[in-house]
Amino acid sequence: MSYVGPDFDPHQPRRSRRPRALTVAAAALVPGALLGWMVYEAVGGPGDAAARPSAAESSSTPTTSSTNDDKPPGPTPTADSTSASVSGSGSLRGKVVVIDPGHNPNNFQHTAEINRKVNIGTNWKECDTTGTSTNDGYTEAQFTLDVAHRTRTLLEKQGATVEFTQDGDRPWGPCIDERAEIGNKAKADAVVSIHADGAGTGQRGFHVILPAKVNEGAADTGPIVTPSRDLGERIAGSFVRATSSTPSNYVGDGTGLVTRKDLGGLNLSTVPKVFIECGNMRDSKDAAMLASDAWRQRAAQGISEGIVSFLRG
């Protein structure tokens, strides 16, 4: 989803990946939740995650990947932040989770409506767009709904109340401001917006987008910055374990975490919220993963485990 469109700007030039020798050294020093991946990368690389067993807001013609205008200076996810697994029926009773599947699959039939601009607090952006797709035509909207359904099933088994911002059950939208409002009105304990990226070939991996501290117009993210980072770190760590995916090699400096202040879905939220870009649909290797039924189940497992860990505290 991260290309020119609502809440997105063209990304900065791609950074070179660190040499593997540095990765090995970092693995000895960084006690993050991505440590396991770093060691794995050092000894052999990720390969095609779709073939491995589980270890645990935009335009219809995507051409650029996401801007990282606020690199996350904070800590990488910690090992403790990913230790909880999804188990124990009823353990989330009383908790409310809102899942925001990025892009309504019917948006392409309602271009006038989704191009209408809405106030995101700090700026005006398009209501929504169609999302991206793989070269074979598998759409981001299809992907996000599928993973959202799987995630809901896992969370409901834990007793959580799960609400969607849309389920392909409305002609278009909702707009990005309404998406935020749905989570706010639900007084959600956690909100996760599920997406897949539309970056260039060779740009691979997932990243979790965290809200920056913004206090302008209708936006005041101060109260949610810290809990949202906690939520995002836990999801990033568990996503690595569940899918064996690697953190993005084009944003986030290898942490899998990106902080942004230009997203209405985050700026307007009053409850803890993050976005996750599960992979890059425009890269053939990532696309193969995203189109895999088994991999999507593991993605849902990783997202749900991170949410469970966050809600249990």
Short mmCIF file of C-alpha atoms in Angstrom, two decimals:
data_model
loop_
_atom_site.label_atom_id
_atom_site.label_comp_id
_atom_site.label_asym_id
_atom_site.label_seq_id
_atom_site.Cartn_x
_atom_site.Cartn_y
_atom_site.Cartn_z
CA MET A 1 0.00 0.00 0.00
CA SER A 2 2.89 2.39 0.51
CA TYR A 3 3.03 4.40 -2.65
CA VAL A 4 1.68 7.78 -3.74
CA GLY A 5 -1.83 8.18 -2.38
CA PRO A 6 -3.57 8.89 0.90
CA ASP A 7 -1.05 9.50 3.60
CA PHE A 8 1.88 8.42 1.47
CA ASP A 9 4.77 10.19 -0.24
CA PRO A 10 7.52 8.79 -2.50
CA HIS A 11 10.14 6.97 -0.48
CA GLN A 12 13.75 7.95 -0.07
CA PRO A 13 16.51 6.19 -2.03
CA ARG A 14 16.98 2.65 -0.98
CA ARG A 15 19.71 1.97 1.53
CA SER A 16 22.20 -0.77 0.98
CA ARG A 17 21.86 -3.77 3.22
CA ARG A 18 24.47 -4.21 5.89
CA PRO A 19 27.23 -6.72 5.18
CA ARG A 20 26.63 -10.06 6.75
CA ALA A 21 29.69 -9.72 8.91
CA LEU A 22 28.09 -6.74 10.57
CA THR A 23 24.90 -8.71 10.99
CA VAL A 24 26.80 -11.41 12.84
CA ALA A 25 28.39 -8.81 15.11
CA ALA A 26 25.05 -7.17 15.74
CA ALA A 27 23.52 -10.51 16.61
CA ALA A 28 25.99 -10.81 19.45
CA LEU A 29 25.09 -7.42 20.82
CA VAL A 30 21.40 -6.72 20.21
CA PRO A 31 18.96 -8.45 22.59
CA GLY A 32 15.97 -7.71 20.31
CA ALA A 33 13.12 -9.88 19.20
CA LEU A 34 14.72 -9.89 15.76
CA LEU A 35 17.87 -11.52 17.13
CA GLY A 36 16.77 -14.92 15.93
CA TRP A 37 16.28 -13.61 12.42
CA MET A 38 19.63 -11.82 12.44
CA VAL A 39 21.46 -15.01 13.34
CA TYR A 40 19.48 -16.89 10.72
CA GLU A 41 20.36 -14.30 8.09
CA ALA A 42 24.01 -14.48 9.03
CA VAL A 43 24.23 -18.24 8.64
CA GLY A 44 22.27 -18.66 5.48
CA GLY A 45 19.66 -16.05 4.60
CA PRO A 46 15.91 -16.27 4.55
CA GLY A 47 15.33 -18.08 1.31
CA ASP A 48 11.68 -18.38 0.33
CA ALA A 49 9.64 -18.09 3.52
CA ALA A 50 6.55 -19.44 1.76
CA ALA A 51 8.27 -22.81 1.46
CA ARG A 52 9.37 -23.07 5.09
CA PRO A 53 7.25 -24.35 7.94
CA SER A 54 6.05 -21.96 10.62
CA ALA A 55 8.34 -21.19 13.53
CA ALA A 56 5.69 -19.77 15.54
CA GLU A 57 -3.37 3.70 3.80
CA SER A 58 -2.44 4.80 -1.90
CA SER A 59 -3.07 4.31 -5.80
CA SER A 60 -4.19 1.69 -8.29
CA THR A 61 -0.88 2.00 -10.18
CA PRO A 62 1.74 1.64 -7.48
CA THR A 63 5.18 2.81 -8.45
CA THR A 64 6.99 3.88 -5.32
CA SER A 65 7.45 2.57 -1.83
CA SER A 66 6.88 4.21 1.49
CA THR A 67 8.58 7.23 2.97
CA ASN A 68 10.30 6.79 6.27
CA ASP A 69 10.33 10.39 7.46
CA ASP A 70 10.87 9.46 11.07
CA LYS A 71 13.26 6.57 11.56
CA PRO A 72 12.56 4.70 14.78
CA PRO A 73 15.42 5.60 17.14
CA GLY A 74 14.05 3.47 19.93
CA PRO A 75 14.89 -0.11 20.82
CA THR A 76 14.27 -3.04 18.54
CA PRO A 77 11.64 -5.50 19.72
CA THR A 78 12.80 -7.40 22.77
CA ALA A 79 12.75 -11.14 23.15
CA ASP A 80 10.35 -10.83 26.06
CA SER A 81 7.95 -8.89 23.86
CA THR A 82 7.41 -11.96 21.67
CA SER A 83 7.48 -14.77 24.18
CA ALA A 84 3.72 -15.13 24.58
CA SER A 85 1.94 -17.53 22.27
CA VAL A 86 -1.73 -17.69 21.42
CA SER A 87 -3.09 -20.12 23.98
CA GLY A 88 -5.66 -20.26 26.73
CA SER A 89 -9.26 -19.97 25.61
CA GLY A 90 -10.99 -16.95 27.15
CA SER A 91 -7.78 -15.25 28.21
CA LEU A 92 -8.79 -12.08 26.31
CA ARG A 93 -12.36 -11.94 27.53
CA GLY A 94 -13.43 -8.28 27.83
CA LYS A 95 -10.76 -7.10 25.40
CA VAL A 96 -11.75 -5.34 22.16
CA VAL A 97 -9.59 -5.57 19.06
CA VAL A 98 -10.32 -3.69 15.83
CA ILE A 99 -8.85 -5.13 12.65
CA ASP A 100 -8.60 -2.72 9.72
CA PRO A 101 -8.24 -4.64 6.44
CA GLY A 102 -6.58 -2.14 4.11
CA HIS A 103 -8.64 -1.13 1.06
CA ASN A 104 -12.19 -2.19 0.22
CA PRO A 105 -12.17 -4.61 -2.74
CA ASN A 106 -14.97 -2.53 -4.34
CA ASN A 107 -13.05 0.76 -4.26
CA PHE A 108 -12.05 0.49 -7.93
CA GLN A 109 -15.71 0.95 -8.89
CA HIS A 110 -16.02 4.18 -6.87
CA THR A 111 -13.08 6.36 -7.86
CA ALA A 112 -14.95 9.66 -7.35
CA GLU A 113 -15.85 8.70 -3.81
CA ILE A 114 -12.46 7.45 -2.76
CA ASN A 115 -10.64 10.41 -4.35
CA ARG A 116 -12.61 12.83 -2.19
CA LYS A 117 -10.28 14.45 0.32
CA VAL A 118 -10.81 14.20 4.05
CA ASN A 119 -9.26 15.99 7.00
CA ILE A 120 -6.66 13.88 8.78
CA GLY A 121 -5.91 16.51 11.41
CA THR A 122 -2.60 17.71 10.03
CA ASN A 123 -3.54 17.75 6.36
CA TRP A 124 -6.09 16.70 3.75
CA LYS A 125 -5.72 13.37 2.00
CA GLU A 126 -7.76 11.20 -0.35
CA CYS A 127 -10.46 9.16 1.33
CA ASP A 128 -8.87 5.89 0.25
CA THR A 129 -7.61 4.11 -2.87
CA THR A 130 -7.69 0.68 -4.42
CA GLY A 131 -4.47 -0.70 -3.03
CA THR A 132 -1.83 -2.60 -4.94
CA SER A 133 -1.64 -6.11 -6.38
CA THR A 134 0.84 -8.76 -7.42
CA ASN A 135 1.91 -8.98 -11.06
CA ASP A 136 -0.47 -11.92 -11.34
CA GLY A 137 -3.44 -9.83 -10.23
CA TYR A 138 -3.83 -10.96 -6.62
CA THR A 139 -5.03 -7.76 -4.97
CA GLU A 140 -4.03 -6.21 -1.70
CA ALA A 141 -7.73 -5.96 -0.80
CA GLN A 142 -8.12 -9.72 -1.21
CA PHE A 143 -5.00 -10.36 0.83
CA THR A 144 -5.89 -8.06 3.70
CA LEU A 145 -9.41 -9.47 4.09
CA ASP A 146 -8.13 -13.01 4.10
CA VAL A 147 -5.48 -12.36 6.75
CA ALA A 148 -8.00 -10.30 8.75
CA HIS A 149 -10.47 -13.20 8.83
CA ARG A 150 -7.78 -15.61 9.95
CA THR A 151 -6.58 -13.21 12.64
CA ARG A 152 -10.13 -12.69 13.89
CA THR A 153 -10.65 -16.42 14.25
CA LEU A 154 -7.50 -16.80 16.33
CA LEU A 155 -8.33 -13.85 18.59
CA GLU A 156 -11.94 -14.89 19.11
CA LYS A 157 -10.72 -18.27 20.32
CA GLN A 158 -9.02 -16.31 23.09
CA GLY A 159 -12.31 -14.64 24.04
CA ALA A 160 -11.56 -11.27 22.45
CA THR A 161 -14.28 -9.19 20.82
CA VAL A 162 -13.07 -8.45 17.28
CA GLU A 163 -14.52 -5.74 15.04
CA PHE A 164 -13.64 -4.95 11.42
CA THR A 165 -13.55 -1.51 9.82
CA GLN A 166 -14.90 -3.18 6.65
CA ASP A 167 -15.49 -6.68 5.44
CA GLY A 168 -16.06 -6.09 1.72
CA ASP A 169 -19.67 -5.52 2.77
CA ARG A 170 -20.01 -1.89 1.72
CA PRO A 171 -19.77 -0.25 -1.73
CA TRP A 172 -16.51 1.55 -0.94
CA GLY A 173 -14.36 2.81 1.91
CA PRO A 174 -14.49 3.57 4.71
CA CYS A 175 -12.35 6.68 4.40
CA ILE A 176 -9.19 6.89 6.44
CA ASP A 177 -10.75 9.25 8.98
CA GLU A 178 -13.69 6.89 9.50
CA ARG A 179 -11.35 3.95 9.87
CA ALA A 180 -9.70 5.70 12.80
CA GLU A 181 -13.05 6.69 14.27
CA ILE A 182 -14.27 3.09 14.26
CA GLY A 183 -11.45 2.08 16.56
CA ASN A 184 -11.96 5.13 18.76
CA LYS A 185 -15.72 4.55 19.15
CA ALA A 186 -15.11 0.91 19.98
CA LYS A 187 -12.68 2.01 22.70
CA ALA A 188 -10.45 -0.69 21.32
CA ASP A 189 -7.63 -2.06 23.40
CA ALA A 190 -5.65 -2.48 20.17
CA VAL A 191 -6.13 -1.67 16.47
CA VAL A 192 -4.10 -3.23 13.67
CA SER A 193 -4.35 -2.09 10.05
CA ILE A 194 -3.29 -4.90 7.71
CA HIS A 195 -1.64 -4.08 4.38
CA ALA A 196 0.83 -5.28 1.78
CA ASP A 197 3.31 -2.95 0.10
CA GLY A 198 3.72 -1.82 -3.50
CA ALA A 199 7.45 -1.15 -3.62
CA GLY A 200 9.94 -2.00 -6.36
CA THR A 201 11.32 -5.39 -7.34
CA GLY A 202 14.03 -6.55 -4.98
CA GLN A 203 12.60 -4.59 -2.08
CA ARG A 204 11.46 -7.28 0.29
CA GLY A 205 10.29 -7.94 3.80
CA PHE A 206 7.69 -6.70 6.26
CA HIS A 207 7.55 -3.58 8.39
CA VAL A 208 5.31 -2.31 11.17
CA ILE A 209 4.39 1.39 11.08
CA LEU A 210 4.16 3.19 14.42
CA PRO A 211 2.55 6.60 15.14
CA ALA A 212 4.91 9.53 15.65
CA LYS A 213 4.13 12.13 18.29
CA VAL A 214 1.82 14.63 16.57
CA ASN A 215 -0.20 17.45 18.14
CA GLU A 216 -1.77 19.50 15.38
CA GLY A 217 -5.35 20.21 14.38
CA ALA A 218 -7.50 17.19 15.23
CA ALA A 219 -4.44 15.01 15.72
CA ASP A 220 -2.96 14.33 19.15
CA THR A 221 -1.07 11.07 19.29
CA GLY A 222 0.82 11.81 22.50
CA PRO A 223 -1.21 9.41 24.66
CA ILE A 224 -0.88 6.49 22.24
CA VAL A 225 2.73 6.70 21.09
CA THR A 226 4.18 4.52 23.84
CA PRO A 227 1.54 1.78 23.91
CA SER A 228 1.46 1.70 20.13
CA ARG A 229 5.21 1.13 20.03
CA ASP A 230 4.80 -1.70 22.51
CA LEU A 231 2.08 -3.23 20.33
CA GLY A 232 4.16 -2.80 17.19
CA GLU A 233 7.31 -4.30 18.68
CA ARG A 234 5.43 -7.34 19.88
CA ILE A 235 3.79 -7.86 16.49
CA ALA A 236 7.11 -7.45 14.69
CA GLY A 237 8.80 -10.01 16.89
CA SER A 238 6.04 -12.58 16.68
CA PHE A 239 5.67 -12.04 12.91
CA VAL A 240 9.32 -13.02 12.45
CA ARG A 241 8.87 -16.16 14.49
CA ALA A 242 5.60 -17.23 12.91
CA THR A 243 6.45 -16.56 9.26
CA SER A 244 10.27 -16.65 9.14
CA SER A 245 9.95 -13.41 7.15
CA THR A 246 12.70 -10.83 7.29
CA PRO A 247 12.35 -7.16 8.24
CA SER A 248 12.17 -4.76 5.30
CA ASN A 249 15.41 -4.20 3.41
CA TYR A 250 14.28 -0.74 2.18
CA VAL A 251 12.78 1.04 5.21
CA GLY A 252 13.31 0.74 8.95
CA ASP A 253 17.07 0.16 8.95
CA GLY A 254 16.59 -3.56 9.44
CA THR A 255 14.42 -3.27 12.56
CA GLY A 256 11.06 -3.95 10.90
CA LEU A 257 9.80 -0.78 12.60
CA VAL A 258 9.04 2.57 10.94
CA THR A 259 7.64 5.67 12.69
CA ARG A 260 5.49 8.03 10.64
CA LYS A 261 3.58 11.27 11.20
CA ASP A 262 1.76 11.51 7.86
CA LEU A 263 -0.80 8.76 8.28
CA GLY A 264 -4.36 9.85 9.08
CA GLY A 265 -5.23 6.38 10.32
CA LEU A 266 -2.62 6.79 13.06
CA ASN A 267 -2.83 10.55 13.62
CA LEU A 268 -6.57 10.43 14.34
CA SER A 269 -6.47 7.39 16.56
CA THR A 270 -7.06 7.78 20.30
CA VAL A 271 -6.31 4.12 21.02
CA PRO A 272 -3.14 2.07 20.47
CA LYS A 273 -2.78 1.40 16.75
CA VAL A 274 -0.22 0.23 14.23
CA PHE A 275 -0.07 -0.68 10.55
CA ILE A 276 1.67 -3.77 9.27
CA GLU A 277 2.97 -4.10 5.71
CA CYS A 278 3.22 -7.86 5.50
CA GLY A 279 5.44 -7.90 2.41
CA ASN A 280 5.92 -6.38 -1.04
CA MET A 281 3.38 -7.51 -3.62
CA ARG A 282 5.50 -6.16 -6.49
CA ASP A 283 8.46 -8.39 -5.75
CA SER A 284 8.02 -11.90 -7.15
CA LYS A 285 9.46 -13.70 -4.12
CA ASP A 286 7.39 -11.76 -1.60
CA ALA A 287 4.36 -12.08 -3.88
CA ALA A 288 4.68 -15.86 -3.82
CA MET A 289 4.54 -15.78 -0.03
CA LEU A 290 1.60 -13.40 0.12
CA ALA A 291 -0.37 -15.55 -2.32
CA SER A 292 0.27 -18.70 -0.29
CA ASP A 293 -2.66 -19.91 1.79
CA ALA A 294 -0.35 -21.54 4.31
CA TRP A 295 1.84 -18.43 4.63
CA ARG A 296 -1.21 -16.20 5.18
CA GLN A 297 -2.22 -18.45 8.05
CA ARG A 298 1.23 -18.02 9.58
CA ALA A 299 0.97 -14.25 9.04
CA ALA A 300 -2.32 -14.22 10.93
CA GLN A 301 -0.70 -16.29 13.66
CA GLY A 302 2.15 -13.80 13.99
CA ILE A 303 -0.17 -10.80 14.10
CA SER A 304 -2.52 -12.42 16.59
CA GLU A 305 0.31 -13.57 18.85
CA GLY A 306 1.68 -10.04 18.98
CA ILE A 307 -1.74 -8.69 19.87
CA VAL A 308 -2.24 -11.34 22.56
CA SER A 309 1.16 -10.58 24.07
CA PHE A 310 0.35 -6.84 24.13
CA LEU A 311 -3.08 -7.32 25.69
CA ARG A 312 -1.78 -9.66 28.36
CA GLY A 313 0.90 -7.11 29.25
#
